[in-house]
CSV table of C-alpha atoms in Angstrom, one decimal:
chain,number,residue,atom,x,y,z
E,1,MET,CA,-110.7,99.3,-30.0
E,2,PHE,CA,-110.0,98.2,-26.4
E,3,SER,CA,-106.9,99.4,-24.6
E,4,ARG,CA,-106.6,96.5,-22.1
E,5,VAL,CA,-108.1,93.1,-22.0
E,6,LEU,CA,-108.2,90.6,-19.1
E,7,VAL,CA,-107.7,87.0,-20.3
E,8,ALA,CA,-109.8,84.8,-18.1
E,9,ASN,CA,-108.2,81.5,-18.8
E,10,ARG,CA,-104.9,79.6,-18.7
E,11,GLY,CA,-102.6,77.4,-20.8
E,12,GLU,CA,-102.4,77.5,-24.5
E,13,ILE,CA,-105.6,79.5,-25.1
E,14,ALA,CA,-104.5,82.2,-22.8
E,15,ARG,CA,-101.2,82.5,-24.7
E,16,ARG,CA,-103.1,82.5,-28.0
E,17,VAL,CA,-105.4,85.4,-26.9
E,18,ILE,CA,-102.4,87.3,-25.5
E,19,ARG,CA,-100.7,87.0,-29.0
E,20,ALA,CA,-103.8,88.2,-30.7
E,21,CYS,CA,-104.2,91.2,-28.4
E,22,ARG,CA,-100.5,92.1,-28.9
E,23,ALA,CA,-101.0,92.1,-32.7
E,24,LEU,CA,-103.9,94.5,-32.2
E,25,GLY,CA,-101.9,96.8,-29.9
E,26,ILE,CA,-103.9,95.9,-26.8
E,27,GLU,CA,-102.4,95.4,-23.4
E,28,THR,CA,-103.3,92.2,-21.5
E,29,VAL,CA,-103.9,91.1,-18.0
E,30,ALA,CA,-103.5,87.4,-17.1
E,31,VAL,CA,-105.1,85.7,-14.2
E,32,TYR,CA,-103.7,82.7,-12.4
E,33,SER,CA,-104.2,80.3,-9.6
E,34,ASP,CA,-101.5,79.3,-7.2
E,35,ALA,CA,-100.9,76.2,-9.3
E,36,ASP,CA,-100.1,78.4,-12.3
E,37,ALA,CA,-98.0,81.2,-10.7
E,38,ASP,CA,-95.0,80.3,-12.9
E,39,ALA,CA,-97.0,79.4,-16.0
E,40,PRO,CA,-95.9,80.9,-19.4
E,41,HIS,CA,-99.1,82.9,-19.9
E,42,VAL,CA,-98.6,84.7,-16.6
E,43,ARG,CA,-95.1,85.9,-17.7
E,44,GLU,CA,-96.2,86.8,-21.3
E,45,ALA,CA,-99.1,89.2,-20.3
E,46,ASP,CA,-98.4,92.8,-19.5
E,47,ARG,CA,-99.8,92.3,-16.0
E,48,ALA,CA,-101.0,89.3,-13.9
E,49,VAL,CA,-103.4,89.0,-11.0
E,50,ARG,CA,-103.8,86.0,-8.6
E,51,VAL,CA,-107.4,84.9,-8.4
E,52,GLY,CA,-107.3,82.0,-6.0
E,53,PRO,CA,-106.0,78.6,-5.0
E,54,PRO,CA,-105.7,75.7,-7.5
E,55,PRO,CA,-109.2,74.3,-7.6
E,56,ALA,CA,-110.9,75.9,-10.6
E,57,VAL,CA,-114.1,76.7,-8.7
E,58,GLN,CA,-112.0,78.9,-6.4
E,59,SER,CA,-109.9,80.5,-9.2
E,60,TYR,CA,-110.8,80.4,-12.9
E,61,LEU,CA,-114.5,79.9,-12.2
E,62,ASN,CA,-114.5,82.5,-9.5
E,63,MET,CA,-116.5,85.2,-11.2
E,64,GLU,CA,-116.2,87.8,-8.5
E,65,ALA,CA,-112.4,87.4,-8.3
E,66,ILE,CA,-112.0,87.7,-12.1
E,67,LEU,CA,-114.3,90.8,-12.3
E,68,GLN,CA,-112.4,92.4,-9.4
E,69,ALA,CA,-109.1,91.7,-11.2
E,70,ALA,CA,-110.5,93.4,-14.3
E,71,ARG,CA,-111.7,96.4,-12.4
E,72,GLN,CA,-108.5,96.9,-10.4
E,73,THR,CA,-106.3,96.8,-13.5
E,74,GLY,CA,-108.5,99.1,-15.6
E,75,CYS,CA,-109.5,96.6,-18.3
E,76,ASP,CA,-112.1,97.4,-21.0
E,77,ALA,CA,-113.0,93.8,-21.8
E,78,ILE,CA,-112.7,90.2,-20.8
E,79,HIS,CA,-111.8,87.3,-23.1
E,80,PRO,CA,-112.9,84.0,-21.6
E,81,GLY,CA,-111.2,81.7,-24.1
E,82,TYR,CA,-112.9,78.3,-24.1
E,83,GLY,CA,-114.1,76.2,-21.1
E,84,PHE,CA,-114.3,77.7,-17.6
E,85,LEU,CA,-116.6,80.8,-17.9
E,86,SER,CA,-116.8,81.1,-21.7
E,87,GLU,CA,-120.3,79.7,-22.0
E,88,ARG,CA,-121.8,81.1,-18.7
E,89,ALA,CA,-124.6,83.5,-19.5
E,90,GLU,CA,-124.5,84.8,-16.0
E,91,PHE,CA,-120.8,85.8,-16.4
E,92,ALA,CA,-121.6,87.6,-19.6
E,93,ARG,CA,-124.4,89.5,-17.9
E,94,ARG,CA,-122.1,90.3,-14.9
E,95,CYS,CA,-119.4,91.7,-17.3
E,96,GLU,CA,-122.0,94.0,-18.9
E,97,ALA,CA,-123.3,95.1,-15.5
E,98,ALA,CA,-119.7,96.0,-14.5
E,99,GLY,CA,-119.2,98.1,-17.6
E,100,LEU,CA,-116.9,95.4,-19.2
E,101,VAL,CA,-117.3,94.0,-22.7
E,102,PHE,CA,-117.6,90.2,-22.7
E,103,ILE,CA,-115.7,89.0,-25.8
E,104,GLY,CA,-118.3,86.6,-27.1
E,105,PRO,CA,-122.0,86.6,-28.0
E,106,PRO,CA,-124.7,88.2,-26.0
E,107,ALA,CA,-125.8,86.5,-22.7
E,108,GLY,CA,-129.2,85.7,-24.2
E,109,VAL,CA,-127.6,83.7,-27.1
E,110,ILE,CA,-125.4,81.9,-24.6
E,111,ALA,CA,-128.4,81.0,-22.5
E,112,ALA,CA,-130.5,79.9,-25.4
E,113,MET,CA,-127.8,77.6,-26.8
E,114,GLY,CA,-126.7,76.4,-23.4
E,115,ASP,CA,-130.1,74.9,-22.8
E,116,LYS,CA,-129.8,72.0,-25.1
E,117,VAL,CA,-133.5,71.2,-25.2
E,118,ARG,CA,-134.3,74.8,-26.0
E,119,ALA,CA,-131.6,74.8,-28.7
E,120,ARG,CA,-133.1,71.7,-30.3
E,121,ARG,CA,-136.5,73.3,-30.5
E,122,LEU,CA,-135.1,76.5,-32.0
E,123,MET,CA,-133.2,74.6,-34.6
E,124,HIS,CA,-136.2,72.5,-35.4
E,125,GLN,CA,-138.2,75.7,-35.9
E,126,ALA,CA,-135.5,77.1,-38.1
E,127,GLY,CA,-135.6,74.1,-40.4
E,128,VAL,CA,-132.2,72.7,-39.3
E,129,PRO,CA,-132.3,68.9,-39.0
E,130,VAL,CA,-132.0,67.7,-35.4
E,131,VAL,CA,-131.1,64.2,-34.2
E,132,PRO,CA,-134.3,62.2,-33.6
E,133,GLY,CA,-135.2,62.5,-30.0
E,134,SER,CA,-137.2,64.5,-27.4
E,135,LEU,CA,-137.9,68.2,-28.0
E,136,ASP,CA,-138.7,68.5,-24.3
E,137,GLY,CA,-136.8,67.5,-21.2
E,138,LEU,CA,-137.3,64.1,-19.8
E,139,PRO,CA,-140.0,63.9,-17.1
E,140,GLU,CA,-138.7,63.3,-13.5
E,141,ASP,CA,-141.3,60.5,-13.1
E,142,PRO,CA,-139.5,57.2,-14.0
E,143,ALA,CA,-142.5,55.7,-15.7
E,144,ALA,CA,-143.1,58.8,-17.8
E,145,ALA,CA,-139.4,59.0,-18.6
E,146,ALA,CA,-139.5,55.4,-19.7
E,147,ASP,CA,-142.5,56.2,-22.0
E,148,ALA,CA,-140.6,59.1,-23.5
E,149,ALA,CA,-137.5,56.9,-24.1
E,150,GLU,CA,-139.6,54.2,-25.7
E,151,ALA,CA,-141.1,56.8,-28.1
E,152,VAL,CA,-137.6,57.8,-29.3
E,153,GLY,CA,-136.5,54.1,-29.6
E,154,TYR,CA,-133.4,52.2,-28.5
E,155,PRO,CA,-130.5,52.3,-28.5
E,156,LEU,CA,-130.4,55.9,-27.3
E,157,MET,CA,-128.3,58.5,-25.6
E,158,ILE,CA,-129.2,60.4,-22.4
E,159,LYS,CA,-127.8,63.9,-22.4
E,160,ALA,CA,-127.6,66.8,-20.0
E,161,ALA,CA,-130.0,69.6,-20.9
E,162,GLY,CA,-127.7,72.2,-19.2
E,163,GLY,CA,-124.4,71.4,-20.9
E,164,GLY,CA,-122.5,69.8,-23.7
E,165,GLY,CA,-119.1,68.9,-24.9
E,166,GLY,CA,-119.8,65.2,-24.4
E,167,ILE,CA,-119.9,65.6,-20.6
E,168,GLY,CA,-122.4,63.5,-18.8
E,169,MET,CA,-123.6,61.5,-21.8
E,170,VAL,CA,-124.8,58.0,-21.1
E,171,ARG,CA,-125.5,55.3,-23.7
E,172,VAL,CA,-128.6,53.1,-23.1
E,173,ALA,CA,-129.0,49.8,-25.0
E,174,GLY,CA,-132.5,48.9,-23.9
E,175,PRO,CA,-135.3,49.5,-21.4
E,176,ALA,CA,-133.6,47.4,-18.7
E,177,ASP,CA,-130.6,49.8,-18.6
E,178,LEU,CA,-132.7,53.0,-18.4
E,179,PRO,CA,-133.2,53.4,-14.6
E,180,ALA,CA,-129.5,53.1,-13.7
E,181,ALA,CA,-128.6,55.3,-16.7
E,182,LEU,CA,-131.0,58.0,-15.7
E,183,GLU,CA,-129.5,58.1,-12.2
E,184,VAL,CA,-125.9,58.2,-13.5
E,185,ALA,CA,-126.7,60.9,-16.1
E,186,ALA,CA,-128.6,63.1,-13.6
E,187,ARG,CA,-125.8,62.9,-11.1
E,188,ARG,CA,-123.1,63.8,-13.7
E,189,ALA,CA,-125.2,66.7,-15.0
E,190,ARG,CA,-125.8,68.1,-11.6
E,191,GLN,CA,-122.1,67.9,-10.8
E,192,ALA,CA,-120.9,69.4,-14.1
E,193,PHE,CA,-123.6,72.0,-14.7
E,194,GLY,CA,-125.6,72.4,-11.5
E,195,ASN,CA,-128.6,71.2,-13.5
E,196,ALA,CA,-129.9,67.6,-13.4
E,197,ALA,CA,-132.4,68.1,-16.3
E,198,LEU,CA,-132.0,65.5,-19.1
E,199,TYR,CA,-133.2,64.7,-22.6
E,200,VAL,CA,-132.8,61.8,-25.0
E,201,GLU,CA,-131.6,61.3,-28.5
E,202,ARG,CA,-131.6,58.3,-30.8
E,203,LEU,CA,-128.1,56.8,-30.9
E,204,LEU,CA,-126.7,57.0,-34.4
E,205,ASP,CA,-124.5,54.1,-35.5
E,206,ARG,CA,-120.8,55.2,-35.9
E,207,PRO,CA,-121.5,58.8,-37.0
E,208,ARG,CA,-119.1,61.4,-38.1
E,209,HIS,CA,-118.7,64.6,-36.1
E,210,VAL,CA,-118.5,67.6,-38.4
E,211,GLU,CA,-118.8,71.3,-37.3
E,212,VAL,CA,-119.0,74.6,-39.1
E,213,GLN,CA,-117.2,77.8,-38.0
E,214,LEU,CA,-119.3,81.0,-37.9
E,215,LEU,CA,-118.4,84.6,-37.5
E,216,GLY,CA,-121.1,87.2,-36.9
E,217,ASP,CA,-121.1,91.0,-36.2
E,218,ARG,CA,-123.5,93.3,-34.4
E,219,HIS,CA,-124.8,94.6,-37.8
E,220,GLY,CA,-126.5,91.4,-39.0
E,221,ARG,CA,-123.7,90.0,-41.2
E,222,LEU,CA,-122.9,86.3,-40.6
E,223,VAL,CA,-120.6,84.1,-42.6
E,224,HIS,CA,-119.3,80.6,-42.4
E,225,LEU,CA,-115.7,79.5,-42.7
E,226,TYR,CA,-116.4,75.9,-43.9
E,227,GLU,CA,-116.2,72.8,-41.8
E,228,ARG,CA,-113.9,70.8,-39.6
E,229,ASP,CA,-114.1,67.0,-39.1
E,230,CYS,CA,-113.7,66.1,-35.4
E,231,SER,CA,-114.6,62.4,-35.5
E,232,VAL,CA,-111.5,61.0,-33.8
E,233,GLN,CA,-112.6,61.2,-30.1
E,234,ARG,CA,-111.9,59.5,-26.8
E,235,ARG,CA,-114.8,59.5,-24.2
E,236,HIS,CA,-116.7,62.0,-26.5
E,237,GLN,CA,-113.7,64.4,-26.4
E,238,LYS,CA,-112.0,65.4,-29.6
E,239,ILE,CA,-108.3,64.7,-30.1
E,240,ILE,CA,-107.8,65.0,-33.9
E,241,GLU,CA,-109.5,67.6,-36.2
E,242,GLU,CA,-109.1,68.4,-39.9
E,243,SER,CA,-110.5,70.5,-42.7
E,244,PRO,CA,-112.0,69.8,-45.1
E,245,SER,CA,-113.9,66.7,-44.0
E,246,PRO,CA,-113.1,63.7,-46.1
E,247,ALA,CA,-116.7,62.5,-45.6
E,248,LEU,CA,-118.4,65.3,-47.5
E,249,ASP,CA,-119.1,65.7,-51.1
E,250,GLU,CA,-119.7,69.3,-52.4
E,251,ALA,CA,-123.5,69.0,-52.3
E,252,THR,CA,-123.5,67.9,-48.7
E,253,ARG,CA,-121.0,70.5,-47.8
E,254,ASP,CA,-123.1,73.3,-49.3
E,255,ALA,CA,-126.2,72.0,-47.5
E,256,LEU,CA,-124.3,71.6,-44.2
E,257,THR,CA,-122.8,75.1,-44.2
E,258,ALA,CA,-126.2,76.6,-45.3
E,259,ALA,CA,-127.8,74.9,-42.3
E,260,ALA,CA,-125.2,76.3,-40.0
E,261,VAL,CA,-125.8,79.8,-41.3
E,262,ARG,CA,-129.6,79.3,-40.7
E,263,ALA,CA,-128.8,78.2,-37.2
E,264,GLY,CA,-126.7,81.2,-36.5
E,265,THR,CA,-129.3,83.6,-38.1
E,266,ALA,CA,-132.1,82.0,-36.0
E,267,VAL,CA,-130.4,83.1,-32.8
E,268,GLY,CA,-128.9,86.4,-34.1
E,269,TYR,CA,-125.4,85.1,-33.6
E,270,GLN,CA,-122.5,87.5,-33.0
E,271,SER,CA,-118.8,86.7,-32.4
E,272,ALA,CA,-117.0,83.5,-33.3
E,273,GLY,CA,-119.0,80.3,-32.8
E,274,THR,CA,-119.4,76.8,-34.0
E,275,VAL,CA,-122.4,74.7,-35.1
E,276,GLU,CA,-121.8,71.0,-34.5
E,277,PHE,CA,-123.5,68.2,-36.5
E,278,LEU,CA,-123.5,64.4,-36.6
E,279,LEU,CA,-123.3,62.9,-40.0
E,280,ASP,CA,-124.9,59.4,-40.4
E,281,ARG,CA,-123.6,56.6,-42.6
E,282,ASP,CA,-126.1,57.5,-45.3
E,283,GLY,CA,-124.8,61.1,-45.5
E,284,ARG,CA,-127.6,62.8,-43.6
E,285,PHE,CA,-126.6,65.4,-41.1
E,286,TYR,CA,-128.2,66.5,-37.8
E,287,PHE,CA,-127.7,69.5,-35.5
E,288,LEU,CA,-125.9,68.4,-32.3
E,289,GLU,CA,-125.2,71.7,-30.5
E,290,MET,CA,-123.8,75.2,-30.9
E,291,ASN,CA,-120.6,76.3,-29.1
E,292,THR,CA,-120.9,80.0,-28.3
E,293,ARG,CA,-117.1,80.6,-28.0
E,294,ILE,CA,-113.8,80.1,-29.8
E,295,GLN,CA,-113.1,76.4,-30.2
E,296,VAL,CA,-110.0,74.5,-29.2
E,297,GLU,CA,-109.6,73.4,-32.8
E,298,HIS,CA,-109.9,76.9,-34.3
E,299,PRO,CA,-106.3,76.9,-35.7
E,300,VAL,CA,-107.4,74.3,-38.3
E,301,THR,CA,-109.7,76.9,-39.9
E,302,GLU,CA,-107.1,79.6,-39.5
E,303,MET,CA,-104.5,77.5,-41.3
E,304,ARG,CA,-106.9,76.7,-44.2
E,305,THR,CA,-108.5,80.2,-44.7
E,306,GLY,CA,-105.8,82.6,-43.6
E,307,VAL,CA,-108.3,84.3,-41.2
E,308,ASP,CA,-107.2,85.1,-37.7
E,309,LEU,CA,-110.3,84.1,-35.8
E,310,VAL,CA,-109.2,85.4,-32.4
E,311,GLN,CA,-108.3,88.8,-33.7
E,312,LEU,CA,-111.6,89.0,-35.5
E,313,GLN,CA,-113.4,87.9,-32.4
E,314,ILE,CA,-111.9,90.8,-30.5
E,315,ARG,CA,-112.6,93.3,-33.2
E,316,LEU,CA,-116.2,92.2,-33.5
E,317,ALA,CA,-116.6,92.6,-29.7
E,318,ALA,CA,-115.3,96.1,-30.1
E,319,GLY,CA,-118.2,96.8,-32.4
E,320,GLU,CA,-116.4,96.7,-35.7
E,321,PRO,CA,-118.3,95.4,-38.8
E,322,LEU,CA,-117.2,92.0,-40.1
E,323,PRO,CA,-114.6,92.8,-42.8
E,324,LEU,CA,-115.4,89.6,-44.8
E,325,ALA,CA,-118.2,88.7,-47.2
E,326,GLN,CA,-118.9,85.0,-47.8
E,327,GLU,CA,-117.2,85.2,-51.2
E,328,ASP,CA,-114.0,86.5,-49.6
E,329,ILE,CA,-113.5,83.2,-47.7
E,330,ARG,CA,-111.6,80.9,-50.0
E,331,PRO,CA,-110.1,77.9,-48.2
E,332,ARG,CA,-107.2,76.0,-49.7
E,333,GLY,CA,-105.4,72.8,-49.1
E,334,HIS,CA,-105.8,70.6,-46.0
E,335,ALA,CA,-105.2,71.3,-42.4
E,336,LEU,CA,-104.9,68.8,-39.5
E,337,GLU,CA,-104.6,69.3,-35.7
E,338,CYS,CA,-103.5,66.8,-33.0
E,339,ARG,CA,-104.2,67.7,-29.4
E,340,ILE,CA,-101.2,66.7,-27.3
E,341,CYS,CA,-102.4,65.7,-23.8
E,342,ALA,CA,-100.6,64.6,-20.6
E,343,GLU,CA,-102.2,61.1,-20.8
E,344,ASP,CA,-101.2,57.5,-20.7
E,345,PRO,CA,-101.3,56.6,-24.4
E,346,VAL,CA,-103.0,53.3,-23.7
E,347,THR,CA,-105.6,54.0,-21.0
E,348,LEU,CA,-106.0,57.7,-22.1
E,349,TYR,CA,-106.3,58.8,-18.4
E,350,PRO,CA,-104.5,61.9,-17.3
E,351,ALA,CA,-100.8,61.6,-16.2
E,352,PRO,CA,-99.7,64.7,-14.2
E,353,GLY,CA,-96.1,65.4,-13.6
E,354,THR,CA,-93.4,68.0,-14.4
E,355,VAL,CA,-92.1,68.7,-17.9
E,356,THR,CA,-88.4,68.1,-17.6
E,357,ALA,CA,-87.4,68.7,-21.3
E,358,TYR,CA,-89.3,70.3,-24.1
E,359,ARG,CA,-88.7,71.0,-27.8
E,360,GLU,CA,-91.3,71.8,-30.3
E,361,PRO,CA,-91.3,70.7,-34.0
E,362,SER,CA,-90.8,73.4,-36.6
E,363,GLY,CA,-90.7,73.7,-40.4
E,364,PRO,CA,-92.9,75.0,-43.2
E,365,HIS,CA,-96.6,75.0,-42.4
E,366,VAL,CA,-96.2,73.6,-38.9
E,367,ARG,CA,-97.7,75.5,-36.0
E,368,VAL,CA,-97.6,74.6,-32.3
E,369,ASP,CA,-99.9,76.3,-29.8
E,370,SER,CA,-98.6,75.3,-26.4
E,371,GLY,CA,-99.3,76.0,-22.8
E,372,VAL,CA,-96.1,74.5,-21.3
E,373,GLU,CA,-92.3,74.7,-21.4
E,374,ALA,CA,-89.5,72.9,-19.6
E,375,GLY,CA,-90.1,73.1,-15.9
E,376,THR,CA,-93.9,73.4,-16.2
E,377,ALA,CA,-95.9,71.5,-13.6
E,378,VAL,CA,-98.8,69.6,-15.1
E,379,THR,CA,-101.3,69.3,-12.2
E,380,PRO,CA,-104.5,67.3,-11.8
E,381,TYR,CA,-106.6,70.4,-11.3
E,382,TYR,CA,-107.2,71.2,-15.0
E,383,ASP,CA,-107.7,69.7,-18.4
E,384,SER,CA,-104.7,67.5,-19.5
E,385,LEU,CA,-104.2,69.5,-22.8
E,386,LEU,CA,-100.5,70.5,-23.2
E,387,ALA,CA,-100.4,71.8,-26.7
E,388,LYS,CA,-101.9,71.5,-30.2
E,389,VAL,CA,-99.8,70.6,-33.3
E,390,VAL,CA,-101.4,72.0,-36.5
E,391,VAL,CA,-100.1,71.4,-40.0
E,392,TRP,CA,-101.1,72.5,-43.5
E,393,ALA,CA,-100.4,70.9,-46.9
E,394,ASP,CA,-101.8,70.9,-50.4
E,395,ASP,CA,-103.8,67.7,-49.9
E,396,ARG,CA,-104.7,65.3,-47.1
E,397,PRO,CA,-102.0,62.6,-47.7
E,398,ALA,CA,-99.3,65.3,-47.6
E,399,ALA,CA,-100.9,66.8,-44.4
E,400,ILE,CA,-100.9,63.4,-42.7
E,401,ALA,CA,-97.2,62.9,-43.7
E,402,ARG,CA,-96.3,66.3,-42.4
E,403,MET,CA,-98.1,65.7,-39.1
E,404,ILE,CA,-96.3,62.4,-38.6
E,405,GLN,CA,-92.9,64.1,-39.1
E,406,ALA,CA,-93.9,66.9,-36.7
E,407,LEU,CA,-95.0,64.5,-34.0
E,408,GLN,CA,-91.9,62.3,-34.4
E,409,ALA,CA,-89.8,65.5,-33.8
E,410,TYR,CA,-91.8,66.7,-30.8
E,411,ARG,CA,-89.8,66.2,-27.5
E,412,ILE,CA,-91.8,66.2,-24.3
E,413,GLU,CA,-90.1,64.5,-21.3
E,414,GLY,CA,-91.2,64.1,-17.7
E,415,VAL,CA,-94.9,63.4,-18.4
E,416,ALA,CA,-96.5,60.7,-20.5
E,417,THR,CA,-98.3,62.0,-23.6
E,418,ASN,CA,-100.7,60.7,-26.2
E,419,ILE,CA,-98.3,61.2,-29.1
E,420,PRO,CA,-97.9,57.4,-29.6
E,421,LEU,CA,-101.7,57.2,-30.0
E,422,HIS,CA,-101.7,60.0,-32.5
E,423,LEU,CA,-99.0,58.2,-34.6
E,424,ARG,CA,-100.9,55.0,-34.4
E,425,VAL,CA,-104.1,56.7,-35.7
E,426,LEU,CA,-102.4,58.6,-38.4
E,427,ALA,CA,-100.8,55.4,-39.7
E,428,HIS,CA,-104.0,53.4,-39.7
E,429,PRO,CA,-105.4,52.5,-43.1
E,430,GLU,CA,-109.0,53.4,-42.1
E,431,PHE,CA,-107.9,56.9,-41.1
E,432,ALA,CA,-105.8,57.3,-44.2
E,433,ALA,CA,-108.8,56.3,-46.3
E,434,GLY,CA,-111.0,58.8,-44.4
E,435,ARG,CA,-113.4,56.1,-43.1
E,436,HIS,CA,-113.1,56.8,-39.4
E,437,HIS,CA,-116.0,57.8,-37.1
E,438,THR,CA,-116.7,58.7,-33.5
E,439,GLU,CA,-116.3,55.1,-32.4
E,440,PHE,CA,-113.0,54.6,-34.2
E,441,LEU,CA,-110.7,55.1,-31.1
E,442,ALA,CA,-112.8,52.8,-29.0
E,443,GLU,CA,-112.7,50.1,-31.7
E,444,LEU,CA,-109.0,50.6,-32.1
E,445,ALA,CA,-108.5,50.2,-28.3
E,446,ALA,CA,-110.6,47.0,-28.3
E,447,ALA,CA,-108.5,45.6,-31.1
E,448,ARG,CA,-105.2,46.3,-29.4
E,449,PRO,CA,-103.5,43.1,-28.2
E,450,PRO,CA,-103.0,42.9,-24.4
E,451,VAL,CA,-99.6,44.1,-23.1
């Protein structure tokens, strides 16, 4: 087992990794930018090292500064959390070259799944259904790109080949919209991922977003920990997740989890990872992407299975065999997570400021993973996520009721948050009935009367 781990992240996921390391008897080193010098994760780690000024590219994305911090503090390994460097194959390779263990899958797996076109081809070869679309990147020639789009059929979605997470996606209704959409998508892809390559997929009508949690070790064992439904999204970013998915029957669930295991097996997956699918209105599912890291919404699975995913991720990186067989994983009840963001609850745009008062909800089966406290400055440099509220109950209606109570008790002052939006969604009859989809929030916003 490792003796000291550098946590190459910030906010709630840095605190989550620090807790997991402490439970395993591992010392931790935090890194921080100037904007986060007084952040809770800095204080909670055993040591902390400044890695640069506030912009992420000069701090949390600064590979050399983070590797130097690990070397100078005598770390054995680096945990990247999610976002930032967590899915950078180059960073995983540089960790290995520096004699440090990257707590995640091998660099080759990250590279294969990070190239979305290559990932689609691999899944197609493994017999995993993929969304109808191109198995090759879009040609740069506009006429050839138009022919490729026509072959897929409209409406369609242009996506970045070098990245995921909903970043850079552009919807195209018809051929007349394609040239401008290609230009916008290429620009966004270049800015976000340093790679302007694109591909196209058929646009599914109001699909569900369902993902399967995987765990794999270095010895060839791979298991799934069932699914999470992440269909409540704004601008292709998840804000509410739950397990089990209310959209699946048992036959579809069995087929979905089996497909996820085939996907992981096809790439020799190790560590914690997630296979994401879209589920159409007829109950057919399609591979969307694989996230080669711990997910923001991992507590949903932890609450339902009793498995500490972050501790296991660390143990697997240390070379331990997976201590679970598939039959050992027995989920129970219903878990629900709401992402609490510093956002205007109507426009959903970030709302920086300073948290002036803070009190978390508590009670049986209520968990809060937070990155802030009273006095924390919420800056425009990073993601607007403040905390995650997670609840568990025997069934879905009881979980929704418990979440409503928890959110009503949550006190965050000084910054606007999306808690009012969460309460509106949780009280909506379509959500209560489990009939929501990825366009649900957009339709809800459109139906809202003007203020």
